[in-house]
């Protein structure tokens, strides 16, 4: 049998402890699958004394993750510290430069510094694996990087943040407000004390930027992402969506268009009968559309210690099955120097259907005024319905419009016009509709 | 750059021609991803003159696939001939013994002879890749073999036959009979002239046997599969299922139980709100449940030239990225000699819910007679409904029962008793209910 693979884990929080625990419990099976022993020989964490449900007495203890990263006694450095700067970044860079393989679950780090890190990995001929960084336990990185060789991707989209999907699922199921849902999610540990990063879409954007690079062979562009969170989604939106045959999900979408690539994160109406609409709670899902294969959908647990550990261990096993001298495929699917520049499509040129909910004055001519502004923008309407949201004052009404395919620019122009005309008593709500199978 | 990878394709039908076409069209991109050129240097097919939409004039032509398999001028032998015996089997065996990597889409071959072939591959240190053999373009083989290292699978199930799912989808959507649907599917090319292999579940069983081995680390047991096709599914079943919140799918299910592993292929009621219930038409889907990750679902095109070619090319790319001296993981996830014997669970001990539709005499006491037989078998009922299927004669009624979890043995005993009691005017219908998220 080949020599044991020596693994150093930096960060023993929920995920790190879970990785160590599972690798110990499944040691014999992993050996069978990889043809060699996989041994955690070193760890680094802040608190040495905490009980993590795993015996780490045989592993060397490093105060400093960077010291662990350059230790000659490990073959693989597993980074589970988190954060896009600081020790995580320094340690990963150090490990790669020292010729160690690296496995990380750190989406922020990869989104911001993935390309320079990949260049080091490629130069040193080591692997940089990061399945756990996007959509937790769902094997979307391997699918894009390996399985879909030869396919040209036209669109990749998904539910990439469990917190948001949990909140939207409960808002729909229980008819409660965003604020009440968020509080409960925080109480249950599904949302952070400061939830901004999740609910405003930043976490989804980080993950999306990685998927975009893999899908389209472009350089990561984590700052060129249109961002809209879920905090302004109301029960009125959810009920109107349901009546029209839609469900609201926070999606990250990357799409090839004639003018470039769209990267956008926003609440989205998807058809209730689509597969992605059935993805509930903290579950994640990713859909990939290509020229050769067609449409592929992967769904599963997007977070949690064990689900993330599953992806980390899969990455470690891939390294264990490789042998010295083996040159794996490039980190982001193509060598960094061959990644194309990211050409951003302007959000104003985004084409698609739109859901528009307007709270208007209840007086003659308002309906006609709304319809005229739509016509002036060349927007063709699939439906225009006067609804009772139940929340209006006696002097106002709700008008819900669903457009046929139009552009973001046209919708903005029409809604701005309606606002200027003084027809509205409240802020207009605009939610994009996404095609989904 | 490394030397070009020389590929020989045996079989230039729909899939083979599609592989050759895509590899030519995407040559530059494949080179970028694999770090070397991928060149089809030789082919074998019956008809040399047919136009396949691809220029193969640069490739050597072999009348005999076995001669191609042992040619010294190829590195990878791609078997797309089909069939579990004959030239496909001989050629694959020959190629492996000659030290060539093999890529195949042949589920029948792997289901019947996968283990001896894997042993040759392992001995020779070459890869035997077969992503296209199960669920077409869906990367379920890589997921089970690579991504889920360290996970213990408890159940894997899926829609593995597009023909059956197409028929069931249309029966439900259009209210037409199985026979009418099948005829139309044949006319449209979604079903073979002799459809037995698909509709009686044999094709699903082949694929399931491969998934079972990968999921549970057991030897392939392609003959120990409980088999029931869809030809006796009626509109009455589909309508009753819909009323009860279920949809009927032909599933292949492999499940770990206390007494062994169940492998079963049968029409199944899945909750209408589950993700797998939204998988329509020729689309396939596979759900995998594990101890570490939880539940993963993959869905996508299960057949067709391009979708299958996508998986074949992914397999070839994986070989291209490997280098001489590289030892990949074992063919069936563990070395053949370490695969556990398959211990079959008896179908009679299968535990689950059941849908039972009975056409009974319309007379006093029949309802009570049915209920008594259920009670005698200790079957607890979730519902018992007297329905009008519309198709009964005036002297008969339809009774639909849904049981709580019980066993196959109990259900058979109860239904046999009801039959012997002379309560039925037609054959009883029993459909298993499958838990699905």
Tab-separated table of N, CA and C in Angstrom, chain B residues 366-436:
chain	number	residue	atom	x	y	z
B	366	UNK	N	-69.136	-5.791	2.301
B	366	UNK	CA	-67.866	-5.901	1.584
B	366	UNK	C	-66.799	-4.996	2.214
B	367	UNK	N	-67.202	-3.762	2.483
B	367	UNK	CA	-66.331	-2.800	3.134
B	367	UNK	C	-65.799	-3.365	4.461
B	368	UNK	N	-66.716	-3.931	5.242
B	368	UNK	CA	-66.343	-4.527	6.537
B	368	UNK	C	-65.413	-5.713	6.332
B	369	UNK	N	-65.666	-6.484	5.279
B	369	UNK	CA	-64.828	-7.650	4.982
B	369	UNK	C	-63.406	-7.242	4.652
B	370	UNK	N	-63.285	-6.169	3.889
B	370	UNK	CA	-61.957	-5.651	3.547
B	370	UNK	C	-61.236	-5.182	4.810
B	371	UNK	N	-61.949	-4.401	5.613
B	371	UNK	CA	-61.355	-3.839	6.832
B	371	UNK	C	-60.909	-4.949	7.787
B	372	UNK	N	-61.700	-6.035	7.863
B	372	UNK	CA	-61.386	-7.135	8.775
B	372	UNK	C	-60.087	-7.829	8.360
B	373	UNK	N	-59.928	-8.061	7.050
B	373	UNK	CA	-58.700	-8.712	6.561
B	373	UNK	C	-57.470	-7.849	6.843
B	374	UNK	N	-57.639	-6.553	6.740
B	374	UNK	CA	-56.523	-5.644	7.044
B	374	UNK	C	-56.163	-5.751	8.527
B	375	UNK	N	-57.214	-5.722	9.361
B	375	UNK	CA	-56.987	-5.809	10.805
B	375	UNK	C	-56.325	-7.136	11.160
B	376	UNK	N	-56.763	-8.226	10.526
B	376	UNK	CA	-56.187	-9.546	10.794
B	376	UNK	C	-54.692	-9.587	10.469
B	377	UNK	N	-54.275	-8.761	9.516
B	377	UNK	CA	-52.850	-8.712	9.157
B	377	UNK	C	-52.103	-7.634	9.940
B	378	UNK	N	-52.802	-7.065	10.945
B	378	UNK	CA	-52.188	-5.991	11.749
B	378	UNK	C	-51.815	-4.783	10.911
B	379	UNK	N	-52.563	-4.538	9.862
B	379	UNK	CA	-52.278	-3.380	9.019
B	379	UNK	C	-53.105	-2.205	9.505
B	380	UNK	N	-52.429	-1.143	9.841
B	380	UNK	CA	-53.116	0.061	10.304
B	380	UNK	C	-53.336	0.968	9.090
B	381	UNK	N	-54.567	1.436	8.946
B	381	UNK	CA	-54.918	2.194	7.746
B	381	UNK	C	-54.855	3.697	7.970
B	382	UNK	N	-54.236	4.379	7.015
B	382	UNK	CA	-54.231	5.848	7.051
B	382	UNK	C	-55.565	6.341	6.503
B	383	UNK	N	-56.059	5.676	5.455
B	383	UNK	CA	-57.375	6.049	4.911
B	383	UNK	C	-57.976	4.861	4.181
B	384	UNK	N	-59.288	4.822	4.170
B	384	UNK	CA	-60.016	3.838	3.369
B	384	UNK	C	-61.180	4.594	2.753
B	385	UNK	N	-61.164	4.680	1.443
B	385	UNK	CA	-62.137	5.533	0.751
B	385	UNK	C	-62.876	4.723	-0.294
B	386	UNK	N	-64.186	4.871	-0.326
B	386	UNK	CA	-64.955	4.283	-1.412
B	386	UNK	C	-64.992	5.315	-2.515
B	387	UNK	N	-64.412	4.957	-3.650
B	387	UNK	CA	-64.299	5.920	-4.735
B	387	UNK	C	-65.126	5.479	-5.907
B	388	UNK	N	-65.466	6.427	-6.756
B	388	UNK	CA	-66.046	6.051	-8.030
B	388	UNK	C	-64.984	6.278	-9.090
B	389	UNK	N	-64.462	5.187	-9.628
B	389	UNK	CA	-63.444	5.314	-10.660
B	389	UNK	C	-64.090	5.643	-11.992
B	390	UNK	N	-65.405	5.505	-12.050
B	390	UNK	CA	-66.097	5.822	-13.296
B	390	UNK	C	-66.143	4.648	-14.252
B	391	UNK	N	-65.226	3.697	-14.017
B	391	UNK	CA	-65.124	2.598	-14.960
B	391	UNK	C	-65.858	1.345	-14.463
B	392	UNK	N	-66.399	1.401	-13.224
B	392	UNK	CA	-67.023	0.200	-12.689
B	392	UNK	C	-68.372	-0.063	-13.356
B	393	UNK	N	-68.737	-1.328	-13.273
B	393	UNK	CA	-70.116	-1.696	-13.657
B	393	UNK	C	-71.036	-1.295	-12.506
B	394	UNK	N	-72.339	-1.225	-12.741
B	394	UNK	CA	-73.270	-0.795	-11.683
B	394	UNK	C	-73.169	-1.664	-10.437
B	395	UNK	N	-72.779	-2.912	-10.615
B	395	UNK	CA	-72.779	-3.831	-9.477
B	395	UNK	C	-71.458	-3.826	-8.704
B	396	UNK	N	-70.541	-2.932	-9.058
B	396	UNK	CA	-69.261	-2.918	-8.351
B	396	UNK	C	-68.868	-1.517	-7.902
B	397	UNK	N	-67.945	-1.468	-6.973
B	397	UNK	CA	-67.444	-0.208	-6.409
B	397	UNK	C	-65.919	-0.288	-6.313
B	398	UNK	N	-65.294	0.864	-6.216
B	398	UNK	CA	-63.846	0.887	-6.001
B	398	UNK	C	-63.542	1.301	-4.566
B	399	UNK	N	-62.704	0.543	-3.919
B	399	UNK	CA	-62.256	0.900	-2.565
B	399	UNK	C	-60.743	1.161	-2.633
B	400	UNK	N	-60.338	2.337	-2.167
B	400	UNK	CA	-58.904	2.668	-2.152
B	400	UNK	C	-58.434	2.763	-0.705
B	401	UNK	N	-57.386	2.004	-0.396
B	401	UNK	CA	-56.823	2.024	0.958
B	401	UNK	C	-55.397	2.551	0.905
B	402	UNK	N	-55.040	3.334	1.911
B	402	UNK	CA	-53.635	3.702	2.093
B	402	UNK	C	-53.241	3.233	3.485
B	403	UNK	N	-52.183	2.444	3.553
B	403	UNK	CA	-51.779	1.892	4.853
B	403	UNK	C	-50.694	2.753	5.500
B	404	UNK	N	-50.615	2.689	6.816
B	404	UNK	CA	-49.419	3.162	7.506
B	404	UNK	C	-48.316	2.136	7.233
B	405	UNK	N	-47.125	2.393	7.794
B	405	UNK	CA	-46.035	1.451	7.516
B	405	UNK	C	-46.421	0.042	7.946
B	406	UNK	N	-46.236	-0.894	7.037
B	406	UNK	CA	-46.509	-2.297	7.301
B	406	UNK	C	-45.498	-3.104	6.489
B	407	UNK	N	-45.736	-4.396	6.323
B	407	UNK	CA	-44.780	-5.183	5.541
B	407	UNK	C	-45.445	-5.759	4.304
B	408	UNK	N	-44.599	-6.083	3.339
B	408	UNK	CA	-45.058	-6.728	2.108
B	408	UNK	C	-45.811	-8.025	2.438
B	409	UNK	N	-45.296	-8.787	3.392
B	409	UNK	CA	-45.924	-10.067	3.748
B	409	UNK	C	-47.341	-9.835	4.272
B	410	UNK	N	-47.482	-8.816	5.123
B	410	UNK	CA	-48.800	-8.529	5.696
B	410	UNK	C	-49.780	-8.118	4.610
B	411	UNK	N	-49.321	-7.288	3.693
B	411	UNK	CA	-50.198	-6.812	2.620
B	411	UNK	C	-50.612	-7.970	1.715
B	412	UNK	N	-49.637	-8.825	1.383
B	412	UNK	CA	-49.969	-9.962	0.519
B	412	UNK	C	-50.983	-10.887	1.185
B	413	UNK	N	-50.768	-11.106	2.480
B	413	UNK	CA	-51.689	-11.976	3.223
B	413	UNK	C	-53.101	-11.384	3.206
B	414	UNK	N	-53.204	-10.088	3.484
B	414	UNK	CA	-54.517	-9.444	3.534
B	414	UNK	C	-55.190	-9.482	2.167
B	415	UNK	N	-54.454	-9.137	1.123
B	415	UNK	CA	-55.048	-9.075	-0.218
B	415	UNK	C	-55.424	-10.475	-0.696
B	416	UNK	N	-54.583	-11.459	-0.378
B	416	UNK	CA	-54.930	-12.840	-0.732
B	416	UNK	C	-56.222	-13.253	-0.027
B	417	UNK	N	-56.331	-12.859	1.235
B	417	UNK	CA	-57.547	-13.193	1.994
B	417	UNK	C	-58.778	-12.567	1.374
B	418	UNK	N	-58.671	-11.297	1.024
B	418	UNK	CA	-59.800	-10.588	0.407
B	418	UNK	C	-60.187	-11.254	-0.912
B	419	UNK	N	-59.164	-11.667	-1.661
B	419	UNK	CA	-59.423	-12.339	-2.934
B	419	UNK	C	-60.161	-13.662	-2.683
B	420	UNK	N	-59.639	-14.431	-1.730
B	420	UNK	CA	-60.276	-15.731	-1.418
B	420	UNK	C	-61.689	-15.569	-0.899
B	421	UNK	N	-61.945	-14.463	-0.194
B	421	UNK	CA	-63.289	-14.208	0.347
B	421	UNK	C	-64.308	-13.924	-0.754
B	422	UNK	N	-63.818	-13.760	-1.993
B	422	UNK	CA	-64.745	-13.509	-3.110
B	422	UNK	C	-65.317	-12.099	-3.108
B	423	UNK	N	-64.588	-11.150	-2.512
B	423	UNK	CA	-65.099	-9.776	-2.447
B	423	UNK	C	-64.799	-9.000	-3.736
B	424	UNK	N	-63.828	-9.487	-4.525
B	424	UNK	CA	-63.335	-8.695	-5.662
B	424	UNK	C	-63.995	-9.097	-6.983
B	425	UNK	N	-64.171	-8.098	-7.842
B	425	UNK	CA	-64.667	-8.387	-9.189
B	425	UNK	C	-63.550	-8.223	-10.213
B	426	UNK	N	-62.392	-7.762	-9.759
B	426	UNK	CA	-61.254	-7.547	-10.672
B	426	UNK	C	-59.973	-7.771	-9.877
B	427	UNK	N	-58.865	-7.908	-10.587
B	427	UNK	CA	-57.548	-8.080	-9.989
B	427	UNK	C	-57.232	-6.910	-9.036
B	428	UNK	N	-56.750	-7.198	-7.831
B	428	UNK	CA	-56.398	-6.090	-6.927
B	428	UNK	C	-55.153	-5.370	-7.417
B	429	UNK	N	-55.044	-4.088	-7.122
B	429	UNK	CA	-53.858	-3.307	-7.487
B	429	UNK	C	-53.132	-2.889	-6.212
B	430	UNK	N	-51.853	-3.192	-6.144
B	430	UNK	CA	-51.054	-2.827	-4.967
B	430	UNK	C	-49.855	-2.006	-5.433
B	431	UNK	N	-49.704	-0.788	-4.922
B	431	UNK	CA	-48.566	0.062	-5.298
B	431	UNK	C	-47.874	0.536	-4.030
B	432	UNK	N	-46.566	0.337	-3.994
B	432	UNK	CA	-45.809	0.731	-2.798
B	432	UNK	C	-45.636	2.253	-2.729
B	433	UNK	N	-45.633	2.762	-1.522
B	433	UNK	CA	-45.409	4.194	-1.295
B	433	UNK	C	-43.966	4.373	-0.839
B	434	UNK	N	-43.276	5.348	-1.420
B	434	UNK	CA	-41.878	5.571	-1.047
B	434	UNK	C	-41.757	6.944	-0.397
B	435	UNK	N	-41.144	6.983	0.744
B	435	UNK	CA	-40.767	8.240	1.385
B	435	UNK	C	-39.870	9.034	0.442
B	436	UNK	N	-40.134	10.315	0.242
B	436	UNK	CA	-39.257	11.131	-0.605
B	436	UNK	C	-39.381	12.582	-0.182
